[in-house]
Short mmCIF file of C-alpha atoms in Angstrom, two decimals:
data_model
loop_
_atom_site.label_atom_id
_atom_site.label_comp_id
_atom_site.label_asym_id
_atom_site.label_seq_id
_atom_site.Cartn_x
_atom_site.Cartn_y
_atom_site.Cartn_z
CA MET M 1 38.00 22.92 -12.08
CA ASP M 2 38.74 19.48 -13.49
CA LYS M 3 36.77 18.39 -16.52
CA GLU M 4 35.68 15.24 -14.73
CA ASN M 5 33.65 17.25 -12.12
CA LYS M 6 30.20 17.27 -13.61
CA PHE M 7 27.25 19.58 -12.66
CA ARG M 8 24.07 17.67 -12.24
CA LYS M 9 20.69 18.08 -10.61
CA ILE M 10 20.19 15.06 -8.47
CA ASN M 11 17.04 14.11 -6.51
CA TYR M 12 17.65 14.58 -2.77
CA SER M 13 16.55 11.02 -2.00
CA LYS M 14 19.61 9.71 -3.98
CA ILE M 15 22.08 11.67 -1.87
CA LYS M 16 23.31 10.36 1.53
CA LEU M 17 24.69 12.42 4.40
CA ASP M 18 28.42 11.95 5.13
CA PRO M 19 28.89 9.74 8.19
CA GLU M 20 32.58 11.04 8.21
CA ASN M 21 31.46 14.66 8.30
CA PRO M 22 34.04 16.60 10.37
CA ARG M 23 31.24 18.46 12.08
CA LEU M 24 30.36 15.24 13.93
CA PRO M 25 32.12 14.67 17.18
CA GLY M 26 34.31 11.63 17.31
CA SER M 27 32.18 9.95 20.08
CA PHE M 28 29.21 10.22 17.66
CA ARG M 29 30.99 8.99 14.54
CA ARG M 30 32.13 5.69 16.28
CA GLY M 31 29.96 2.80 15.21
CA ARG M 32 27.59 2.59 12.34
CA LYS M 33 25.06 5.42 12.17
CA GLU M 34 21.72 5.38 10.27
CA GLU M 35 20.63 8.35 8.21
CA LYS M 36 18.19 9.34 10.89
CA ASP M 37 20.86 9.54 13.51
CA LEU M 38 22.80 12.07 11.37
CA ILE M 39 19.64 14.09 10.63
CA ASN M 40 18.82 14.40 14.34
CA TRP M 41 22.39 15.36 15.32
CA MET M 42 22.32 18.12 12.51
CA LEU M 43 18.96 19.36 13.96
CA LEU M 44 20.30 19.58 17.54
CA GLU M 45 23.75 20.94 16.81
CA ALA M 46 23.88 22.70 13.37
CA ALA M 47 20.99 25.36 13.26
CA THR M 48 19.18 23.25 10.63
CA VAL M 49 15.67 24.47 11.43
CA GLU M 50 16.66 28.06 10.53
CA LEU M 51 18.00 26.86 7.20
CA MET M 52 14.89 24.79 6.56
CA TYR M 53 12.84 27.98 6.89
CA ALA M 54 15.07 29.88 4.53
CA ILE M 55 14.98 27.27 1.82
CA GLY M 56 11.27 26.60 2.52
CA GLN M 57 10.54 30.37 1.96
CA ASN M 58 12.88 31.09 -1.01
CA GLY M 59 13.61 27.78 -2.58
CA TYR M 60 17.12 26.28 -3.18
CA PHE M 61 19.68 28.71 -4.54
CA ILE M 62 21.45 27.17 -7.54
CA GLY M 63 24.73 28.86 -6.59
CA GLU M 64 24.88 26.73 -3.40
CA GLN M 65 25.77 23.41 -5.05
CA LEU M 66 26.33 20.27 -3.02
CA LEU M 67 29.85 18.72 -3.61
CA VAL M 68 29.20 14.99 -3.90
CA VAL M 69 30.96 11.68 -4.82
CA GLU M 70 29.41 8.48 -6.03
CA ASP M 71 28.55 5.94 -3.35
CA LYS M 72 30.81 2.97 -4.08
CA GLU M 73 28.36 0.66 -2.39
CA ASN M 74 25.56 1.80 -4.45
CA PRO M 75 26.68 3.56 -7.72
CA GLU M 76 23.25 4.95 -8.42
CA ASN M 77 23.43 7.06 -5.21
CA TYR M 78 25.80 9.79 -3.95
CA ILE M 79 27.38 10.95 -0.69
CA VAL M 80 27.48 14.65 0.09
CA ILE M 81 30.94 15.79 1.20
CA GLU M 82 30.23 19.52 1.38
CA GLY M 83 26.66 20.73 2.18
CA ASN M 84 25.42 18.20 4.80
CA ARG M 85 23.37 20.77 6.53
CA ARG M 86 21.68 22.12 3.38
CA LEU M 87 20.95 18.51 2.43
CA THR M 88 19.45 17.79 5.81
CA ALA M 89 17.21 20.86 5.50
CA VAL M 90 15.94 19.61 2.12
CA LYS M 91 15.23 16.05 3.26
CA LEU M 92 13.25 17.40 6.24
CA LEU M 93 11.29 19.83 4.17
CA ASN M 94 10.19 16.81 2.01
CA GLU M 95 10.06 14.18 4.80
CA PRO M 96 9.52 15.85 8.19
CA GLU M 97 8.81 12.50 9.71
CA LEU M 98 12.63 11.68 9.55
CA ALA M 99 13.10 13.81 12.63
CA ASN M 100 12.88 12.52 16.17
CA VAL M 101 13.76 15.82 17.76
CA LYS M 102 12.46 19.41 17.34
CA LYS M 103 9.29 18.18 15.87
CA SER M 104 7.18 21.15 16.88
CA ALA M 105 9.68 23.59 15.29
CA ILE M 106 9.70 21.46 12.16
CA SER M 107 5.89 21.43 12.04
CA GLU M 108 5.90 25.25 12.26
CA VAL M 109 8.30 25.43 9.31
CA ILE M 110 6.23 23.15 7.22
CA GLU M 111 3.04 25.11 7.99
CA ASN M 112 4.60 28.48 7.05
CA THR M 113 6.56 27.60 3.97
CA GLU M 114 5.72 26.40 0.41
CA GLU M 115 9.03 25.56 -1.35
CA ARG M 116 9.90 21.79 -1.36
CA PRO M 117 13.01 21.42 -3.61
CA GLN M 118 13.43 17.92 -5.05
CA ASP M 119 16.30 18.04 -7.54
CA ILE M 120 19.35 19.69 -5.91
CA PRO M 121 22.29 21.28 -7.86
CA CYS M 122 25.35 19.24 -7.35
CA LEU M 123 28.94 18.98 -8.52
CA VAL M 124 29.96 15.39 -8.83
CA PHE M 125 33.65 14.60 -8.14
CA GLU M 126 35.54 11.48 -8.94
CA ASP M 127 37.33 11.36 -5.58
CA LYS M 128 36.72 12.69 -2.14
CA SER M 129 40.29 14.01 -1.99
CA GLU M 130 39.59 16.63 -4.62
CA ILE M 131 36.90 18.10 -2.35
CA LEU M 132 39.04 17.91 0.79
CA LYS M 133 41.53 20.49 -0.59
CA TYR M 134 38.59 22.96 -1.15
CA LEU M 135 37.17 22.26 2.20
CA GLY M 136 40.30 23.16 3.88
CA PHE M 137 40.25 26.64 2.27
CA ARG M 138 36.58 27.22 2.81
CA HIS M 139 36.31 25.98 6.42
CA ILE M 140 39.71 26.66 7.95
CA THR M 141 40.78 29.90 6.47
CA GLY M 142 37.73 30.83 4.43
CA ILE M 143 34.49 32.49 5.08
CA LYS M 144 32.57 29.54 6.65
CA SER M 145 35.01 28.51 9.40
CA TRP M 146 34.43 25.36 11.32
CA LYS M 147 34.97 25.03 15.00
CA LEU M 148 38.48 24.21 16.02
CA LEU M 149 37.94 20.58 16.78
CA GLN M 150 36.25 20.21 13.32
CA LYS M 151 39.22 21.88 11.64
CA ALA M 152 41.64 19.57 13.41
CA SER M 153 39.61 16.46 12.59
CA TYR M 154 39.65 17.42 8.90
CA LEU M 155 43.38 18.24 8.88
CA TYR M 156 44.07 14.97 10.66
CA ASP M 157 42.26 13.09 7.83
CA VAL M 158 44.12 14.95 5.14
CA TYR M 159 47.35 14.37 6.84
CA HIS M 160 46.81 10.54 6.90
CA ASN M 161 45.26 10.38 3.36
CA GLU M 162 47.52 12.78 1.43
CA PHE M 163 51.35 13.03 0.93
CA ASP M 164 51.98 9.55 2.12
CA ASP M 165 55.74 9.73 1.15
CA LYS M 166 56.35 12.90 3.05
CA ASN M 167 57.54 13.54 6.66
CA PHE M 168 55.51 15.41 9.23
CA ILE M 169 57.07 18.96 8.60
CA THR M 170 56.85 18.58 4.86
CA LYS M 171 53.29 17.27 5.01
CA CYS M 172 52.22 20.12 7.09
CA ARG M 173 53.96 22.67 4.86
CA ASN M 174 52.17 21.17 1.88
CA ILE M 175 48.79 21.15 3.73
CA ALA M 176 49.27 24.80 4.76
CA LYS M 177 49.86 25.89 1.11
CA ASN M 178 46.73 24.04 0.04
CA ILE M 179 44.44 25.85 2.51
CA GLY M 180 46.21 29.22 2.66
CA SER M 181 47.40 28.94 6.24
CA SER M 182 50.76 28.86 8.09
CA SER M 183 52.84 25.77 8.54
CA ASN M 184 53.24 26.48 12.20
CA TYR M 185 49.46 26.61 12.78
CA VAL M 186 48.92 23.42 10.77
CA ARG M 187 51.63 21.65 12.80
CA ARG M 188 50.08 22.85 16.06
CA LEU M 189 46.63 21.78 15.08
CA ILE M 190 47.56 18.27 13.87
CA THR M 191 49.72 17.80 17.01
CA ALA M 192 47.04 19.03 19.31
CA PHE M 193 44.53 16.67 17.74
CA ASN M 194 46.91 13.77 18.18
CA ILE M 195 47.31 14.73 21.86
CA PHE M 196 43.44 14.98 22.17
CA LYS M 197 43.10 11.50 20.74
CA LYS M 198 45.47 10.17 23.38
CA VAL M 199 43.40 11.89 26.03
CA GLU M 200 40.18 10.46 24.53
CA ASP M 201 41.74 6.99 24.56
CA GLU M 202 42.32 7.43 28.28
CA GLY M 203 38.67 8.22 28.76
CA PHE M 204 39.53 11.89 29.51
CA TYR M 205 41.12 10.59 32.72
CA SER M 206 37.56 10.12 34.16
CA ILE M 207 37.28 13.86 34.73
CA SER M 208 33.64 14.53 35.61
CA GLY M 209 31.70 15.98 32.72
CA LEU M 210 34.57 15.90 30.25
CA ASP M 211 34.19 14.34 26.87
CA ASP M 212 34.86 15.32 23.22
CA THR M 213 32.03 17.79 23.22
CA LYS M 214 33.37 19.69 26.22
CA PHE M 215 37.06 19.49 25.44
CA HIS M 216 38.58 22.91 24.39
CA LEU M 217 41.15 21.97 21.84
CA ASN M 218 42.23 25.61 21.66
CA TYR M 219 43.85 25.18 24.98
CA LEU M 220 46.29 22.69 23.52
CA VAL M 221 46.73 24.49 20.18
CA ASP M 222 47.56 27.80 21.94
CA ALA M 223 49.69 25.98 24.59
CA LEU M 224 51.91 24.62 21.79
CA ASN M 225 53.03 28.20 21.21
CA LYS M 226 54.40 28.36 24.83
CA LYS M 227 57.95 27.15 25.33
CA ASN M 228 57.66 25.93 28.92
CA ILE M 229 54.31 24.25 28.49
CA LYS M 230 55.66 22.37 25.46
CA GLU M 231 58.63 21.20 27.36
CA HIS M 232 56.69 20.26 30.35
CA ILE M 233 54.52 17.75 28.36
CA GLY M 234 57.49 16.74 26.09
CA VAL M 235 56.23 17.95 22.71
CA ASN M 236 58.43 19.48 19.80
CA ILE M 237 56.35 20.57 16.90
CA ASN M 238 59.61 21.42 15.01
CA SER M 239 60.48 17.69 14.94
CA ASN M 240 59.25 15.09 12.46
CA THR M 241 58.17 13.08 15.41
CA PRO M 242 56.64 15.81 17.65
CA LEU M 243 55.23 13.34 20.29
CA LYS M 244 58.24 11.00 20.58
CA ASP M 245 59.09 12.29 24.00
CA LEU M 246 55.52 12.99 25.25
CA ASN M 247 55.35 12.99 29.02
CA GLN M 248 52.14 11.24 29.70
CA LYS M 249 52.21 11.96 33.47
CA ASN M 250 52.63 15.66 32.89
CA LEU M 251 50.07 15.66 30.19
CA LYS M 252 47.51 14.17 32.54
CA GLU M 253 48.51 16.78 35.03
CA LEU M 254 47.94 19.51 32.60
CA ILE M 255 44.51 18.24 31.56
CA PHE M 256 43.52 18.06 35.24
CA TRP M 257 44.55 21.73 35.71
CA TRP M 258 42.44 22.81 32.80
CA PHE M 259 39.33 20.65 33.18
CA GLU M 260 38.87 19.35 36.74
CA LYS M 261 36.75 21.84 38.58
CA THR M 262 36.69 22.69 42.35
CA GLU M 263 33.65 24.72 43.46
CA GLY M 264 32.90 25.25 39.69
CA LEU M 265 36.28 26.49 38.66
CA PRO M 266 39.42 24.80 37.15
CA ARG M 267 42.95 25.59 38.52
CA VAL M 268 44.01 27.11 35.18
CA ILE M 269 41.80 28.81 32.57
CA GLY M 270 43.15 28.13 29.11
CA ASP M 271 42.73 31.67 27.84
CA SER M 272 45.74 33.81 26.77
CA ASP M 273 46.25 35.17 30.30
CA GLY M 274 45.97 31.79 31.97
CA LEU M 275 48.42 30.13 29.53
CA LYS M 276 50.86 33.01 29.96
CA LYS M 277 50.80 32.50 33.83
CA LEU M 278 51.04 28.87 33.49
CA ASP M 279 54.04 29.12 31.22
CA LEU M 280 55.78 31.34 33.78
CA ILE M 281 55.11 28.86 36.57
CA LEU M 282 56.48 25.83 34.46
CA GLY M 283 59.71 27.82 33.93
CA SER M 284 60.40 28.00 37.63
CA GLU M 285 60.96 24.87 39.88
CA LYS M 286 59.96 26.88 42.96
CA ALA M 287 56.76 28.21 41.40
CA LEU M 288 55.81 24.77 40.06
CA GLU M 289 56.34 23.04 43.37
CA ALA M 290 54.21 25.68 45.10
CA PHE M 291 51.45 25.36 42.51
CA ARG M 292 51.38 21.63 42.84
CA ASP M 293 51.20 22.02 46.61
CA GLY M 294 48.01 24.02 46.22
CA LYS M 295 48.97 27.67 45.91
CA SER M 296 46.81 29.73 43.52
CA ILE M 297 47.98 30.36 40.02
CA ASP M 298 48.54 34.11 40.92
CA ASP M 299 50.37 33.33 44.10
CA SER M 300 52.54 30.87 42.16
CA VAL M 301 53.35 33.38 39.49
CA GLU M 302 54.66 35.76 42.17
CA LEU M 303 57.23 33.09 43.00
CA THR M 304 58.78 33.41 39.42
CA LYS M 305 59.81 36.96 40.21
CA ASP M 306 62.80 38.11 42.16
CA ILE M 307 62.32 38.69 45.96
CA ASP M 308 62.74 42.43 45.59
CA SER M 309 59.91 42.60 43.13
CA ILE M 310 57.69 40.39 45.22
CA PHE M 311 58.30 42.49 48.32
CA ARG M 312 57.42 45.73 46.43
CA THR M 313 54.25 44.27 44.93
CA GLU M 314 53.05 42.99 48.25
CA ILE M 315 53.51 46.42 49.88
CA ILE M 316 51.73 48.23 47.12
CA LYS M 317 48.82 45.69 47.27
CA SER M 318 48.53 46.25 50.99
CA LEU M 319 48.64 49.98 50.70
CA GLU M 320 45.95 49.93 48.02
CA ARG M 321 43.71 47.69 50.24
CA LEU M 322 44.11 50.15 53.29
CA GLU M 323 43.41 53.20 51.02
CA SER M 324 40.34 51.39 49.89
CA ALA M 325 39.27 50.73 53.45
CA ASP M 326 39.96 54.40 54.38
CA ASN M 327 37.70 55.58 51.64
CA LEU M 328 34.90 53.57 53.24
CA THR M 329 35.54 54.87 56.76
CA HIS M 330 32.95 57.72 56.63
CA LYS M 331 30.26 55.28 55.45
CA VAL M 332 30.76 52.70 58.25
CA GLU M 333 28.01 52.89 60.94
CA ASP M 334 29.19 50.08 63.15
CA PHE M 335 32.96 49.34 63.30
CA TYR M 336 33.70 45.73 64.07
CA SER M 337 34.88 44.69 67.60
CA ASN M 338 38.37 43.74 66.76
CA LEU M 339 39.22 46.74 64.53
CA TYR M 340 41.52 48.39 67.12
CA GLU M 341 43.59 45.11 67.53
CA ASP M 342 43.86 44.78 63.75
CA LEU M 343 44.98 48.45 63.40
CA LYS M 344 47.63 47.89 66.20
CA MET M 345 48.79 44.83 64.17
CA ILE M 346 49.16 46.79 60.93
CA ARG M 347 51.10 49.40 62.86
CA LYS M 348 53.30 46.74 64.40
CA LEU M 349 54.13 45.08 61.03
CA ALA M 350 54.83 48.55 59.39
CA LEU M 351 57.32 49.36 62.29
CA LYS M 352 58.87 45.92 61.96
CA ILE M 353 59.58 46.34 58.32
CA LYS M 354 60.85 49.88 58.82
CA GLU M 355 63.15 48.66 61.68
CA TYR M 356 64.66 45.91 59.60
CA LYS M 357 65.16 48.37 56.63
CA ASP M 358 66.94 50.75 59.00
CA GLN M 359 69.19 47.98 60.24
CA ILE M 360 70.20 47.04 56.75
CA GLU M 361 71.02 50.66 55.86
CA ASP M 362 72.97 51.23 59.14
CA SER M 363 75.08 48.13 58.42
CA LYS M 364 75.92 49.51 55.03
CA ASP M 365 77.37 52.66 56.61
CA GLU M 366 79.67 50.77 59.01
CA PHE M 367 83.39 50.55 58.15
#
């Protein structure tokens, strides 16, 4: 630890919450926020009431020091960089009137606890960048991991505030070393966040219900490991300018597939299976055309296979369904009126397939 970093006990009232806290969504961070705004957000989104109760029962553990820097606008005060949730809990234990939400829960904590810490153990750093290196290890690869969008926001800030003289790949390699992660992961996370910001700038393409709190950044991060998806949107994370050839039209299409819902469901789910299927489709012009025309993702995937495989799969699927129906036969009390016609059609189709197969085989025997 640097000698300049000093341990102090500082009164909670002299420490301000960080308005640039990576926990805060981008839409919330825009514009000037008062301390009360930050406190209320922490109450709603960061399980702060539970932490209030723990500290109110047991006191503030000296080993959980806040990491702070001096407030340049008011040198007698400080800004917490690491420990915003703990500071919020302490502030509310001492001044519960700061809250505009969860008032009944806070009143219950106040009634059932006695500890009201005033002076909080802190490590004072000269510069925020010293703390950022530690945060990367703690919250990206360490024991108190942030959500993915918070990780990406942090790395984006580090990327633009550190290593100014380096190119994209070198910067990402250096960041990866500092936080104990892989360079590939850092490149994907920063690139995905840059794409997210472009989508955000477009107002999330006016997709109903979609904003920065509902956007699944992991879809993009994982998609950047898929060759055909990357090529479809024109992204190359192995280049120093990964978004130079970004295809805005195809990006918009991809976001709609993921987030626009019909009857409550999107066309593509961005989990491992969904991304694998989409990558297959994007590698086939025929499958992509069918998918764009409205075919389901599973039906479109079938078009990426050769015809022989598709034929065999359809026969097996039909046979499985007929066997399933046969297993139910003895339980049926009232057979539907068109059953006989349907059974005749099944027989007719089976004979038609057999006849065509016989014709092919007979033609092979001819000299």
